[in-house]
PDB file of C-alpha atoms in Angstrom:
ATOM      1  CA  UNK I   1       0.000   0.000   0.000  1.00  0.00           C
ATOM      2  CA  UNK I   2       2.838   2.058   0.600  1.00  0.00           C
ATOM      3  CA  UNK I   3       4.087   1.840  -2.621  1.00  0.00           C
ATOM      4  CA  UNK I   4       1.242   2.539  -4.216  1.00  0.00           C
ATOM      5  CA  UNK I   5       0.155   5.710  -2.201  1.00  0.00           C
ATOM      6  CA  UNK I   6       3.662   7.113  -2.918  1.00  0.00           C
ATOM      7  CA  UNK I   7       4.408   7.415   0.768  1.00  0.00           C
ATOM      8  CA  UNK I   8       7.367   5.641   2.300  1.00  0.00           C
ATOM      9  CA  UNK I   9       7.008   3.676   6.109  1.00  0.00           C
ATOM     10  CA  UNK I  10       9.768   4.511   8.138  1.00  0.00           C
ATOM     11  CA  UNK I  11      12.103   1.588   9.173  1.00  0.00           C
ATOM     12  CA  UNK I  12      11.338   2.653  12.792  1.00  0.00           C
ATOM     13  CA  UNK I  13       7.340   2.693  12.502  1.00  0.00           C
ATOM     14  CA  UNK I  14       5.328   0.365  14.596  1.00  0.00           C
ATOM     15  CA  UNK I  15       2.121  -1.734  14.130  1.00  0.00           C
ATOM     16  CA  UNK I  16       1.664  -1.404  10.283  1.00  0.00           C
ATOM     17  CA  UNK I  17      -1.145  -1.992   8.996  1.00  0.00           C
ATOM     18  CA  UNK I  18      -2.518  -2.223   5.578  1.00  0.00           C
ATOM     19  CA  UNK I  19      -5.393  -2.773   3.572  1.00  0.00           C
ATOM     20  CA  UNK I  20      -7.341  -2.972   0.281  1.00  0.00           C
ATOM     21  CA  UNK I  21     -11.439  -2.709  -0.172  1.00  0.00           C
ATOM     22  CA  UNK I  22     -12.470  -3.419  -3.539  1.00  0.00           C
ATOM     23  CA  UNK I  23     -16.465  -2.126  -4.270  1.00  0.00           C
ATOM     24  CA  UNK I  24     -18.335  -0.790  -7.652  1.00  0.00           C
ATOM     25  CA  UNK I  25     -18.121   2.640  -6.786  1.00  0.00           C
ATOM     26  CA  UNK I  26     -14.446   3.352  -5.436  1.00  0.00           C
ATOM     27  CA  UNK I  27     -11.659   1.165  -4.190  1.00  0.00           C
ATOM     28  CA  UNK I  28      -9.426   2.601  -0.576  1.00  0.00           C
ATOM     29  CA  UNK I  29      -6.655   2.335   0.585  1.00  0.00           C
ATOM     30  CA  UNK I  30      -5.525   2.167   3.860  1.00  0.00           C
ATOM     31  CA  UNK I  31      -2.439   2.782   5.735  1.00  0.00           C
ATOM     32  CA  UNK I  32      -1.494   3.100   9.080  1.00  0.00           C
ATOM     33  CA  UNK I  33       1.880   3.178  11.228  1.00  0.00           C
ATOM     34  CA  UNK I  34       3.132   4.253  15.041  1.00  0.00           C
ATOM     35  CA  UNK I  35       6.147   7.002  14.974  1.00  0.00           C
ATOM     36  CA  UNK I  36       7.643   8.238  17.891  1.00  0.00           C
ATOM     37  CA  UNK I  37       6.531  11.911  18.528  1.00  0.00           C
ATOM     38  CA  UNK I  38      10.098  13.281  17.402  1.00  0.00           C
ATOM     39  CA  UNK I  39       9.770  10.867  14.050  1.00  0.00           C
ATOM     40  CA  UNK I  40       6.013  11.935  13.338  1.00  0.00           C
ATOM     41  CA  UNK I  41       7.486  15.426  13.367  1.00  0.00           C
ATOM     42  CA  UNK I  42      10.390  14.428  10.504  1.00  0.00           C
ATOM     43  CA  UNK I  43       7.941  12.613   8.807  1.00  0.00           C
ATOM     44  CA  UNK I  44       5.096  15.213   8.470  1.00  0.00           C
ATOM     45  CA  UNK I  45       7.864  17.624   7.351  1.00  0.00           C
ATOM     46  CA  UNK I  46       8.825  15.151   4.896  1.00  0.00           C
ATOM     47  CA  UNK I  47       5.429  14.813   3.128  1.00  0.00           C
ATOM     48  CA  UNK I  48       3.421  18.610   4.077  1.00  0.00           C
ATOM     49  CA  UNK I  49       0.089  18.911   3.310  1.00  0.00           C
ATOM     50  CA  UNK I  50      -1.095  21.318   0.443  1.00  0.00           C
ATOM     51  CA  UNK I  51      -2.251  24.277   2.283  1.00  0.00           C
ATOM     52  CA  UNK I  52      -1.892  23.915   5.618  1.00  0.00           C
ATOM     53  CA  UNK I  53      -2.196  21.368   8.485  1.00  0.00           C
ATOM     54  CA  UNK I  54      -5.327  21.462   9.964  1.00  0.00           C
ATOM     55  CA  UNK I  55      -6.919  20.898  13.381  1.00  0.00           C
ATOM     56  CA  UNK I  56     -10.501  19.688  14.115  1.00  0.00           C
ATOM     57  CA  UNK I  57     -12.670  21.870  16.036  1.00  0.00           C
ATOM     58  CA  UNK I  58     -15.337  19.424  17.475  1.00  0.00           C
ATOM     59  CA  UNK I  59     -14.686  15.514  16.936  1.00  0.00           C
ATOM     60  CA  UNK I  60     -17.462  14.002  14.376  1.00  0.00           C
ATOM     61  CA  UNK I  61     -19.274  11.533  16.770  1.00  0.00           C
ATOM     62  CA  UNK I  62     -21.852  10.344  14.745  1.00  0.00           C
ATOM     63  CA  UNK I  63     -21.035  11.735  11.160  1.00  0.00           C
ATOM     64  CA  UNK I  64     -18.714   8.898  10.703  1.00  0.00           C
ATOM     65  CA  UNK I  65     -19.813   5.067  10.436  1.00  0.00           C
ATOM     66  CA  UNK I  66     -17.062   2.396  12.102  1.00  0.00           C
ATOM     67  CA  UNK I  67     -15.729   1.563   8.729  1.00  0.00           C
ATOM     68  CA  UNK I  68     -11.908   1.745   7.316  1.00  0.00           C
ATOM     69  CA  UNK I  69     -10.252   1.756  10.308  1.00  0.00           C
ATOM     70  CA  UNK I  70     -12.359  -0.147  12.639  1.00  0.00           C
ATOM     71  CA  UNK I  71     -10.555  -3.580  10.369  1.00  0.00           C
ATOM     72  CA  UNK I  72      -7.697  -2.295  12.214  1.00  0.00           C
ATOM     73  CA  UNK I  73      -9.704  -1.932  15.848  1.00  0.00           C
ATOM     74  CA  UNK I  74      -8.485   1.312  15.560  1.00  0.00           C
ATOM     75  CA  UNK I  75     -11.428   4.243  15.551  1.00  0.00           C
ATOM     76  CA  UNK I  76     -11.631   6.201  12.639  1.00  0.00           C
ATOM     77  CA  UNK I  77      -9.342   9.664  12.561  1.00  0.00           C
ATOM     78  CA  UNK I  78     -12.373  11.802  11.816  1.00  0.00           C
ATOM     79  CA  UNK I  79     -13.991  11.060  15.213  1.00  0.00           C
ATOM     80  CA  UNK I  80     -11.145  12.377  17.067  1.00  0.00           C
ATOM     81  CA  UNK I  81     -10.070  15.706  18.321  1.00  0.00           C
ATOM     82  CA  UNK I  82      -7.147  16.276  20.541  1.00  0.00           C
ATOM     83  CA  UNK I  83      -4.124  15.947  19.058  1.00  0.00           C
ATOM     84  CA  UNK I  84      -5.310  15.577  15.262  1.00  0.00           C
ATOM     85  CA  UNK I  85      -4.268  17.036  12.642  1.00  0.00           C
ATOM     86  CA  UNK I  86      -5.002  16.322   8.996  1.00  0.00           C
ATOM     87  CA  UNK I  87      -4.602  17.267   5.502  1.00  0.00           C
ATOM     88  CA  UNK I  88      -4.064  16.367   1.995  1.00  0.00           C
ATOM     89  CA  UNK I  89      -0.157  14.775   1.173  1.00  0.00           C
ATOM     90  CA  UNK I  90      -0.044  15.184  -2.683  1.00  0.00           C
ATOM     91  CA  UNK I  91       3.590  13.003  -2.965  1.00  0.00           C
ATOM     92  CA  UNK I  92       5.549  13.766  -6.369  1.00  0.00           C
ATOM     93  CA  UNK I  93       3.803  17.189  -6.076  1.00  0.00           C
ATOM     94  CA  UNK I  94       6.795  18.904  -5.645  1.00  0.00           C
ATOM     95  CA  UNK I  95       8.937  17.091  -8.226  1.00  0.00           C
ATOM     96  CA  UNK I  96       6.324  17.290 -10.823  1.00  0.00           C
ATOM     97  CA  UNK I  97       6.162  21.313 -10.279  1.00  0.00           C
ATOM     98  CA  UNK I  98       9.950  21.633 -11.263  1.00  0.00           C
ATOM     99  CA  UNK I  99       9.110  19.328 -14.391  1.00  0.00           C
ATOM    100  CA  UNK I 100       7.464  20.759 -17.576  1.00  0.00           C
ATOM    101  CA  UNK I 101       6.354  17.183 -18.435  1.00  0.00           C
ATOM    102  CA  UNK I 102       5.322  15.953 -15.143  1.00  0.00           C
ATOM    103  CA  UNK I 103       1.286  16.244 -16.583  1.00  0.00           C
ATOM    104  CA  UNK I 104       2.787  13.433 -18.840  1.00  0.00           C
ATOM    105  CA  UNK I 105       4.320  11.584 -16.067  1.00  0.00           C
ATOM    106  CA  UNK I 106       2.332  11.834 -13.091  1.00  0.00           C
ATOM    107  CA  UNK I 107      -1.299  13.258 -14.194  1.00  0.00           C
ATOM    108  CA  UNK I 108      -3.218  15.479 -12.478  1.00  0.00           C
ATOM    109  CA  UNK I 109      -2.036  15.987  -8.964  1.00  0.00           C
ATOM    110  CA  UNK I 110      -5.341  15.268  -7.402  1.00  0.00           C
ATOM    111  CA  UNK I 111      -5.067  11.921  -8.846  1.00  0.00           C
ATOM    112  CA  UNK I 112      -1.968  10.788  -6.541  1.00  0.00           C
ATOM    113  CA  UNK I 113      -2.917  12.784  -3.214  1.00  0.00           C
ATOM    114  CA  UNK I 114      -3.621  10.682   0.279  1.00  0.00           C
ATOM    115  CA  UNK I 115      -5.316  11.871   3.009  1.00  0.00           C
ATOM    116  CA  UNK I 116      -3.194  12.244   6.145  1.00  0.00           C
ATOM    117  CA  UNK I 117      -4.371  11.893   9.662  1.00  0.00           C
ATOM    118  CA  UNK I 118      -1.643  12.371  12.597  1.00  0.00           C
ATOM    119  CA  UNK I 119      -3.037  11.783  16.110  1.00  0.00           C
ATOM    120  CA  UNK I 120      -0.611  12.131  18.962  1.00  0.00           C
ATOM    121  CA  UNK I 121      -2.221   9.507  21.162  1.00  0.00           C
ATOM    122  CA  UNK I 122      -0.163   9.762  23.213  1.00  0.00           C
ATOM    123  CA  UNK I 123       3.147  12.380  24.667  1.00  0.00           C
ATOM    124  CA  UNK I 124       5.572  10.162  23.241  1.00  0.00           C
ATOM    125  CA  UNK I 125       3.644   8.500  20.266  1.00  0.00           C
ATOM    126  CA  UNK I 126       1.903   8.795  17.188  1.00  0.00           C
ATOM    127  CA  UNK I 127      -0.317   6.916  15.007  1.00  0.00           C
ATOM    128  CA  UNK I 128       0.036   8.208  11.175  1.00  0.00           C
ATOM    129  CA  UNK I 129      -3.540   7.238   9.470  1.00  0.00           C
ATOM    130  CA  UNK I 130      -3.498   7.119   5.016  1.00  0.00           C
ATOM    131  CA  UNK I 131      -6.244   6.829   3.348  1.00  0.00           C
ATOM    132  CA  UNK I 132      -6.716   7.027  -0.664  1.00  0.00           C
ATOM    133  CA  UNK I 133      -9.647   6.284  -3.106  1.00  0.00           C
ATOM    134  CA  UNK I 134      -8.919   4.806  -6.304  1.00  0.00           C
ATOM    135  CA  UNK I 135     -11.219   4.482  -9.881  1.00  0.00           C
ATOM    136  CA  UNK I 136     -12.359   0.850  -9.846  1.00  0.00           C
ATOM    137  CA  UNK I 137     -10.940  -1.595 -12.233  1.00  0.00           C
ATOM    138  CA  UNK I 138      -9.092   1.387 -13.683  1.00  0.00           C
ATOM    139  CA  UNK I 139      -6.556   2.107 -11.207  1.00  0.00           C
ATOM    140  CA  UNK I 140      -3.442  -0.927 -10.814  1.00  0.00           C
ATOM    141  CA  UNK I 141      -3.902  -2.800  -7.623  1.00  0.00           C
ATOM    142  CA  UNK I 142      -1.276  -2.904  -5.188  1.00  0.00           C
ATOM    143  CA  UNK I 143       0.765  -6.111  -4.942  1.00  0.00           C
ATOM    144  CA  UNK I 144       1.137  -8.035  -2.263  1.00  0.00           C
ATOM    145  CA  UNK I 145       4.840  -7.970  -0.397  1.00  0.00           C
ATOM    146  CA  UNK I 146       6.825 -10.881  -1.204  1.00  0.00           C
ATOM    147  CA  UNK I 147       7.404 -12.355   1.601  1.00  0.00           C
ATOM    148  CA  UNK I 148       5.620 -11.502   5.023  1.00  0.00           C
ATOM    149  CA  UNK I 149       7.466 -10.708   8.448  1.00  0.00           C
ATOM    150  CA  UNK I 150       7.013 -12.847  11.330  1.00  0.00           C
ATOM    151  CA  UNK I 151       6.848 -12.010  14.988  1.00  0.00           C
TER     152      UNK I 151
END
C-alpha cells in the first residue's frame, strides 16, 4: 500500500497496517503506522500537506460510520479531536512542479494525493492514518509484499 500511495514507512514505525477494499463505486486504501513523537514530526515535514495542516474543532461523533479503520480496531481519525491534525499529502507534487512534463508523467495531482491523519495519542507517540480512493478496475492494484514478516 505504501508503494502505491507514494508514501514511504519509516524503518522505525510500529504496528503497520494495511489494507485494500475493492467495491463498484471506489476502491481505498488504507495505511497506518506508530512514529515516535520526534519521528512523526520528521515525517510530516517530509510529506506537508497542500495548504496547511489542519486541526478539528469538534470531533465528528456520529457523522462517521465504524468503517476503514475499525478492520484495524483502531477508531476512525475523523472522530477524534485532541491531538489531530489532517490534511491532503499530494507526494511527487513537488517534483512534478519543477518538471514541464510531469502532466505526462504523473497526471493530475489530485489523482496521486492521500489523506493524512496524525493523532498524537499519546506524549511520546503517534499513530500516522493514510487513506486514498482509487477508480475501480481502472486504477493498478497494489501487490502483495513478497514475503511476510514474522513475529
Amino acid at each position: 500500500m505504501s508503494e502505491q500511495m507514494g508514501l514511504d514507512i519509516p524503518v522505525t514505525a510500529r504496528s503497520p497496517r494495511a489494507a485494500y477494499e475493492v467495491t463498484s463505486r471506489f476502491d481505498t486504501g488504507l495505511l497506518t503506522f506508530t512514529l515516535t513523537s520526534k519521528e512523526a514530526k520528521a515525517y510530516l515535514e517530509a510529506h506537508p500537506p497542500e495548504g496547511d495542516w489542519l486541526e478539528p474543532t469538534s470531533a465528528a461523533e456520529t457523522d462517521v460510520t465504524p468503517h476503514d479503520f475499525a478492520h484495524f480496531g483502531l477508531p476512525e481519525p475523523e472522530t477524534l479531536k485532541d491531538g489531530m491534525r489532517y490534511g491532503v499529502v499530494c507526494p511527487g507534487a513537488a517534483e512534478a512542479a519543477l518538471d514541464p512534463h510531469a502532466s505526462d508523467l504523473y497526471g493530475s495531482p489530485d489523482e496521486s494525493c492521500v489523506s493524512l491523519y496524525a493523532h498524537a495519542y499519546t506524549p511520546t507517540r503517534t499513530r500516522i492514518y493514510l487513506r486514498d480512493h482509487y477508480e475501480p478496475g481502472i486504477s493498478p492494484l497494489p501487490t502483495p509484499p513478497s514475503s511476510t514478516p514474522t513475529g
